[in-house]
Amino acid sequence: MASNAHRNGVPRGTAKLDRLVSAGANLRATSFKSRVPPSSQSPGSALRRSSPASLAARNGDGVPGRVRVAVRLRPRNAEEMVADADFADCVELQPEFKRLKLRKNNWDSDTYEFDEVFTEFASQKRVYEVVTKPVVESVLDGYNGTVMAYGQTGTGKTFTVGQLGEEDTSNRGIMVRSMEDILADLSPETDSVTVSYLQLYMETIQDLLNPANDNIPIVEDPRTGDVSLPGATLVEIRDQQSFLELLRVGEAHRFAANTKLNTESSRSHAILMVQVKRSVLESEDIPSNENNESSHLTKPSKPLVRKSKLVVVDLAGSERIHKSGSEGQMLEEAKSINLSLSALGKCINALAENSAHVPIRDSKLTRLLRDSFGGTARTSLIVTIGPSPRHRGETASTILFGQRAMKVENMLKIKEEFDYKSLARRFEVQVDKLIAENERQQKAFEAEVEKINLEAQSRIAEVERNFAEALEKERLKCQLEYMDSVKQLEHKLVLSQERHDCNGFADVHGEGPGPSSANEIFEVKRMLENETNRRKAAEEEVEILKIQLGNHSPTQAGGDMEILNLHRKLEEEAHQKKKLEEEIIILRSQLLQMTYEADQMRRCLESGGSVNEFSAVDSAMSQARSSQLRDNGNAQKESVANLFEQVGLQKILTLLESDDANVRIHAVKVVANLAAEEANQKRIVEAGGLTSLLMLLRRYEDETVRRVAAGAIANLAMNEANQELIMAEGGITLLSMTASDAEDSQTLRMVAGAIANLCGNEKLLMKLRSQGGIKALLGIVRCGHPDVLSQVARGIANFAKCESRASSQGLKSGRSFLVEDGALPWLVQNANNEAAPIRRHIELAICHLAQHEVNAKDMISGGALWELVRISRDCSREDIRNLARRTLNNSPTFKSELRRLRIEY
């Protein structure tokens, strides 16, 4: 008991108040510093970095931490309002100075200072925030922690510690609020939390979750001194609801009785043990070199397992037998309670006075709490008192217990173990990924080599066939020309003879032949003779060549030169013929187009249209060359169909390989227009049109050719069967190369559209990603044109949808390829784009990515969770809003993060 002259080192006298104010200010400053959490790491992270304090604690140095003590005053109850109506309260609180006065009589009182003083109006939340939350944060950082309530029977210990708050959530006690914070900070994938709920009744430890375990032994590790209860029930907690159910079961099995001091007096000490296991990463700095120059490099992080324990103790109330009226079994219970509390008080006195002997083994309660007082745990004690002057002695005893506990000093330490299993699993996953990637690359390389060989063989066979056909055509052409020349000469000879006969008839009548007719006849005869001689010479030369060809040997160099000359001449002739055919096809297409325009003008004039109407028709026809209008769409299709039938698809595809750039451009435009019609796509692919279009992307750097060819491929890619052919012939690789080289926005739009169509095929996901399709799409965003970005967003949405469907069917596991290739930052950045098509596709992509739980952590760290919440509230399309809401409700990771951030959705 403190003397009248001094209380906690504060002398009485005229300067007493000033010194109290100064002491109170210093104590508040010290208390505030001690309440700062030992780690500034933000909650919710799955893996934490070890802080310097934690390193010191783990290495055995320890971190000093005094037991923090708070006092809470219970409000008057109905009985005390009647019985103590004529008496003043024996307790006076000064919470602003963290000070308490215990009245001795009407003119004198004792003053005590605590770490915190709560009035009868203090809320449960404030008591938890000040007393318990620093301990919970220390437990999450790896330290052991203890929170204990001590006081007389009926002063509100169980209300403060164990109230469930089922009817009024604001009344939730320390146990419920502690578990809420622990669950919100842990990651369900890497961390775990288990709970035991016990009672110490009549010096026997009993399991409140399994009453059959009614005598659990205490086991102490002789090496470390750690206390364990091997027979206690351990329950793993995943959510708050299961924890509340566990507390209800435990409270139903706890011993309680009706006494004069409390209608539901706890007859046992309730002990809640929460064991937390979480994974952390430790990074070590490389030491400085010989020149004392520190290095900025760090060693690879070590995976560690950090184990900590939170013990929440609701002590049974101390009582005096003559006041509580206990008899029989209740009397024996009261004796046991008072003995265990007395043993606890002796241990605290010994620790406060730095005694050499601490009587830990006098009671099972002190053995269980050996780590809480003088051990390695961060401990907070809340003492509860009542306002009634009738119980001044019990109140004074409780206050002195708290004062002695404030002198106890603990050394906080962290228990960490190296996580070999986690590191081995991570390495196994990495090795499996590398093996699978190597096999994919090897297969892709072998397939590419095989495809190149087949393509080369087909090209060689085609060239040989074309050469043989060209040679035969040239031979026939020469024969036809020779026969035409002979016929012309014979015709001229007949005409000459007829004129000669006419001249002879005139000579008979006295007119001689004119000199011009004679010369002309002579000239015709000479030409006929020359032509006959040439024919004979050509026939002889052909016979000679046949003989030489039959007798040809490697040593006959002259014959080889002649054959080479003939081949060269044949090739030149074939080239000239090919150019003429190309010009004929172009002229035919232009003629068809001009015919179509003339028909339009004629119909307009026949209908009696004016000049303005004719101008309007002309304008419409010019627009029809770029886009099919509703009025003249059928006529234009008919024009293309006529060209298709008259010229032939094979000849049009042949023009794609023309040396003339204008011919090549015109031919690829015709093929692109044909590919726009679904009825023509199959014929184009069967005739080799797809291969020719891909060759254009491979060979030519002309921007117009590449743009139109990419557009034609995009049209063909709308058909699922064609999509597999495009992938099989290396189309995605060629499209990716075109995307990286092109700068024109229209070309990039066509390429992005083709890749977007391919992204909608579930069978092609792995091959599309391995050949650079996703990276090509993300590279196209450099253009910035809205039409281009719309196609990119559509492709990513198609890919995300197919991935989501494959994951739900069990065909794919692991993170999304889009997340691995870095698409998530672009999606988050453009989720609020002003262009509606871009925004809609990006919102769909985010919703589909969020449906797979393995992507949740990346989406939270990348800021996509905020966009998902916004979509569920503000999206203009109802189906997308509903999809976002359903995804948020089905994801445990998202729900935990939103609860931690206190966000309603």
mmCIF file of N, CA and C in Angstrom, residues 463 465-475 477-478 481 565-583 654-655 658-659:
data_model
loop_
_atom_site.group_PDB
_atom_site.id
_atom_site.type_symbol
_atom_site.label_atom_id
_atom_site.label_comp_id
_atom_site.label_asym_id
_atom_site.label_seq_id
_atom_site.Cartn_x
_atom_site.Cartn_y
_atom_site.Cartn_z
ATOM 1 N N VAL A 463 7.612 -24.884 -110.150
ATOM 2 C CA VAL A 463 8.450 -24.211 -111.153
ATOM 3 C C VAL A 463 8.706 -25.136 -112.348
ATOM 4 N N ARG A 465 6.839 -27.619 -113.377
ATOM 5 C CA ARG A 465 5.597 -27.774 -114.118
ATOM 6 C C ARG A 465 5.298 -26.536 -114.959
ATOM 7 N N ASN A 466 5.488 -25.370 -114.372
ATOM 8 C CA ASN A 466 5.247 -24.125 -115.120
ATOM 9 C C ASN A 466 6.187 -23.995 -116.317
ATOM 10 N N PHE A 467 7.447 -24.400 -116.120
ATOM 11 C CA PHE A 467 8.415 -24.289 -117.223
ATOM 12 C C PHE A 467 8.014 -25.222 -118.368
ATOM 13 N N ALA A 468 7.595 -26.441 -118.041
ATOM 14 C CA ALA A 468 7.190 -27.374 -119.093
ATOM 15 C C ALA A 468 5.959 -26.852 -119.846
ATOM 16 N N GLU A 469 4.997 -26.300 -119.097
ATOM 17 C CA GLU A 469 3.811 -25.752 -119.754
ATOM 18 C C GLU A 469 4.168 -24.567 -120.644
ATOM 19 N N ALA A 470 5.027 -23.687 -120.120
ATOM 20 C CA ALA A 470 5.419 -22.521 -120.919
ATOM 21 C C ALA A 470 6.155 -22.937 -122.192
ATOM 22 N N LEU A 471 6.999 -23.958 -122.096
ATOM 23 C CA LEU A 471 7.739 -24.424 -123.267
ATOM 24 C C LEU A 471 6.783 -24.985 -124.330
ATOM 25 N N GLU A 472 5.796 -25.760 -123.881
ATOM 26 C CA GLU A 472 4.838 -26.330 -124.816
ATOM 27 C C GLU A 472 3.997 -25.233 -125.473
ATOM 28 N N LYS A 473 3.568 -24.243 -124.661
ATOM 29 C CA LYS A 473 2.779 -23.146 -125.225
ATOM 30 C C LYS A 473 3.581 -22.343 -126.229
ATOM 31 N N GLU A 474 4.840 -22.135 -125.963
ATOM 32 C CA GLU A 474 5.667 -21.356 -126.878
ATOM 33 C C GLU A 474 5.860 -22.109 -128.194
ATOM 34 N N ARG A 475 6.011 -23.423 -128.114
ATOM 35 C CA ARG A 475 6.170 -24.210 -129.339
ATOM 36 C C ARG A 475 4.911 -24.127 -130.198
ATOM 37 N N LYS A 477 2.712 -21.774 -130.122
ATOM 38 C CA LYS A 477 2.574 -20.403 -130.610
ATOM 39 C C LYS A 477 3.442 -20.181 -131.856
ATOM 40 N N CYS A 478 4.640 -20.686 -131.820
ATOM 41 C CA CYS A 478 5.527 -20.524 -132.987
ATOM 42 C C CYS A 478 4.929 -21.217 -134.216
ATOM 43 N N GLU A 481 2.025 -19.058 -135.551
ATOM 44 C CA GLU A 481 2.523 -17.856 -136.219
ATOM 45 C C GLU A 481 3.098 -18.199 -137.605
ATOM 46 N N ASN A 565 20.674 -20.757 -125.145
ATOM 47 C CA ASN A 565 20.103 -19.616 -125.871
ATOM 48 C C ASN A 565 18.627 -19.845 -126.157
ATOM 49 N N LEU A 566 18.314 -21.101 -126.570
ATOM 50 C CA LEU A 566 16.906 -21.393 -126.829
ATOM 51 C C LEU A 566 16.061 -21.260 -125.576
ATOM 52 N N HIS A 567 16.605 -21.803 -124.484
ATOM 53 C CA HIS A 567 15.874 -21.680 -123.210
ATOM 54 C C HIS A 567 15.669 -20.222 -122.841
ATOM 55 N N ARG A 568 16.744 -19.427 -123.051
ATOM 56 C CA ARG A 568 16.638 -18.005 -122.712
ATOM 57 C C ARG A 568 15.578 -17.330 -123.568
ATOM 58 N N LYS A 569 15.563 -17.662 -124.851
ATOM 59 C CA LYS A 569 14.550 -17.070 -125.726
ATOM 60 C C LYS A 569 13.148 -17.486 -125.309
ATOM 61 N N LEU A 570 12.991 -18.794 -124.953
ATOM 62 C CA LEU A 570 11.689 -19.261 -124.505
ATOM 63 C C LEU A 570 11.237 -18.553 -123.225
ATOM 64 N N GLU A 571 12.184 -18.351 -122.315
ATOM 65 C CA GLU A 571 11.833 -17.650 -121.078
ATOM 66 C C GLU A 571 11.420 -16.215 -121.342
ATOM 67 N N GLU A 572 12.155 -15.550 -122.290
ATOM 68 C CA GLU A 572 11.775 -14.177 -122.615
ATOM 69 C C GLU A 572 10.383 -14.142 -123.235
ATOM 70 N N GLU A 573 10.125 -15.108 -124.101
ATOM 71 C CA GLU A 573 8.798 -15.152 -124.704
ATOM 72 C C GLU A 573 7.719 -15.407 -123.656
ATOM 73 N N ALA A 574 8.026 -16.321 -122.723
ATOM 74 C CA ALA A 574 7.040 -16.624 -121.669
ATOM 75 C C ALA A 574 6.802 -15.395 -120.796
ATOM 76 N N HIS A 575 7.897 -14.652 -120.547
ATOM 77 C CA HIS A 575 7.745 -13.447 -119.726
ATOM 78 C C HIS A 575 6.875 -12.403 -120.430
ATOM 79 N N GLN A 576 7.116 -12.243 -121.714
ATOM 80 C CA GLN A 576 6.302 -11.296 -122.474
ATOM 81 C C GLN A 576 4.840 -11.729 -122.497
ATOM 82 N N LYS A 577 4.622 -13.034 -122.662
ATOM 83 C CA LYS A 577 3.248 -13.531 -122.680
ATOM 84 C C LYS A 577 2.573 -13.301 -121.331
ATOM 85 N N LYS A 578 3.319 -13.545 -120.258
ATOM 86 C CA LYS A 578 2.759 -13.343 -118.919
ATOM 87 C C LYS A 578 2.371 -11.885 -118.714
ATOM 88 N N LYS A 579 3.227 -10.974 -119.170
ATOM 89 C CA LYS A 579 2.909 -9.547 -119.023
ATOM 90 C C LYS A 579 1.660 -9.191 -119.813
ATOM 91 N N LEU A 580 1.548 -9.758 -121.019
ATOM 92 C CA LEU A 580 0.353 -9.474 -121.825
ATOM 93 C C LEU A 580 -0.901 -10.007 -121.131
ATOM 94 N N GLU A 581 -0.808 -11.222 -120.548
ATOM 95 C CA GLU A 581 -1.971 -11.762 -119.848
ATOM 96 C C GLU A 581 -2.359 -10.887 -118.660
ATOM 97 N N GLU A 582 -1.329 -10.406 -117.942
ATOM 98 C CA GLU A 582 -1.624 -9.532 -116.801
ATOM 99 C C GLU A 582 -2.318 -8.256 -117.262
ATOM 100 N N GLU A 583 -1.807 -7.676 -118.329
ATOM 101 C CA GLU A 583 -2.432 -6.452 -118.834
ATOM 102 C C GLU A 583 -3.873 -6.722 -119.287
ATOM 103 N N THR A 654 -2.115 -15.955 -109.494
ATOM 104 C CA THR A 654 -0.802 -15.927 -110.150
ATOM 105 C C THR A 654 -0.246 -14.510 -110.213
ATOM 106 N N LEU A 655 -1.150 -13.527 -110.365
ATOM 107 C CA LEU A 655 -0.697 -12.134 -110.447
ATOM 108 C C LEU A 655 -0.132 -11.625 -109.129
ATOM 109 N N SER A 658 3.541 -11.295 -109.414
ATOM 110 C CA SER A 658 4.048 -10.511 -110.551
ATOM 111 C C SER A 658 5.195 -9.606 -110.116
ATOM 112 N N ASP A 659 6.131 -9.376 -111.053
ATOM 113 C CA ASP A 659 7.240 -8.463 -110.780
ATOM 114 C C ASP A 659 6.803 -7.007 -110.825
#
